[in-house]
Coordinates of C-alpha atoms in Angstrom, one line a residue:
M1 CA 57.8 80.5 93.9
D2 CA 58.0 82.3 97.2
N3 CA 58.2 86.1 97.0
R4 CA 60.7 87.1 99.6
W5 CA 59.9 90.8 99.1
A6 CA 56.0 90.6 99.6
G7 CA 55.3 92.9 102.4
G8 CA 58.3 95.1 101.9
Q9 CA 57.9 99.0 102.2
P10 CA 59.6 101.0 99.4
R11 CA 62.0 103.6 101.0
W12 CA 62.6 105.8 97.9
A13 CA 61.1 105.8 94.2
G14 CA 62.3 108.1 91.7
R15 CA 65.0 108.4 88.7
V16 CA 68.5 108.9 88.6
S17 CA 70.3 110.0 85.3
T18 CA 72.6 107.1 83.9
S19 CA 75.5 109.5 84.0
G20 CA 74.8 110.5 87.4
F21 CA 74.6 107.0 88.8
I22 CA 78.0 106.2 87.0
D23 CA 79.7 109.4 88.5
D24 CA 78.3 108.4 92.0
V25 CA 79.8 104.8 91.7
R26 CA 82.9 106.0 90.3
L27 CA 83.2 108.6 93.2
M28 CA 82.5 105.8 95.9
A29 CA 85.0 103.6 94.5
E30 CA 87.7 106.4 94.1
R31 CA 87.1 107.1 97.8
L32 CA 87.4 103.4 98.9
L33 CA 90.4 103.2 96.9
S34 CA 92.0 106.2 98.6
E35 CA 91.0 105.0 101.9
V36 CA 92.1 101.4 102.0
G37 CA 94.6 101.3 99.2
E38 CA 95.2 98.6 96.5
S39 CA 96.9 96.2 99.2
R40 CA 94.4 96.4 102.2
Y41 CA 91.4 95.9 99.6
L42 CA 93.3 92.6 98.2
K43 CA 93.5 91.5 102.0
E44 CA 90.1 92.3 103.0
W45 CA 88.0 91.4 99.8
G46 CA 90.5 88.4 98.5
H47 CA 90.8 89.9 95.0
P48 CA 92.6 92.8 93.6
F49 CA 90.8 96.3 93.4
P50 CA 89.0 96.4 90.0
M51 CA 91.2 99.3 88.6
R52 CA 90.4 98.5 85.1
E53 CA 86.6 99.0 85.7
L54 CA 87.0 101.8 87.5
Q55 CA 89.1 103.4 84.6
A56 CA 86.1 102.3 82.4
L57 CA 83.8 104.8 84.5
H58 CA 85.8 107.8 83.3

């Protein structure tokens, strides 16, 4: 099997708490929603904004 990552250089290594990761993902999704809105999201991505998933991150 060909390893497409062979020779790659790591840019960051460390640990992130699960809660911190979830908070960051939630904040990014909320910012995207506020910037583009549900209708533009649907138009540009071809499916509805994942509102239920966003709510689950709370």
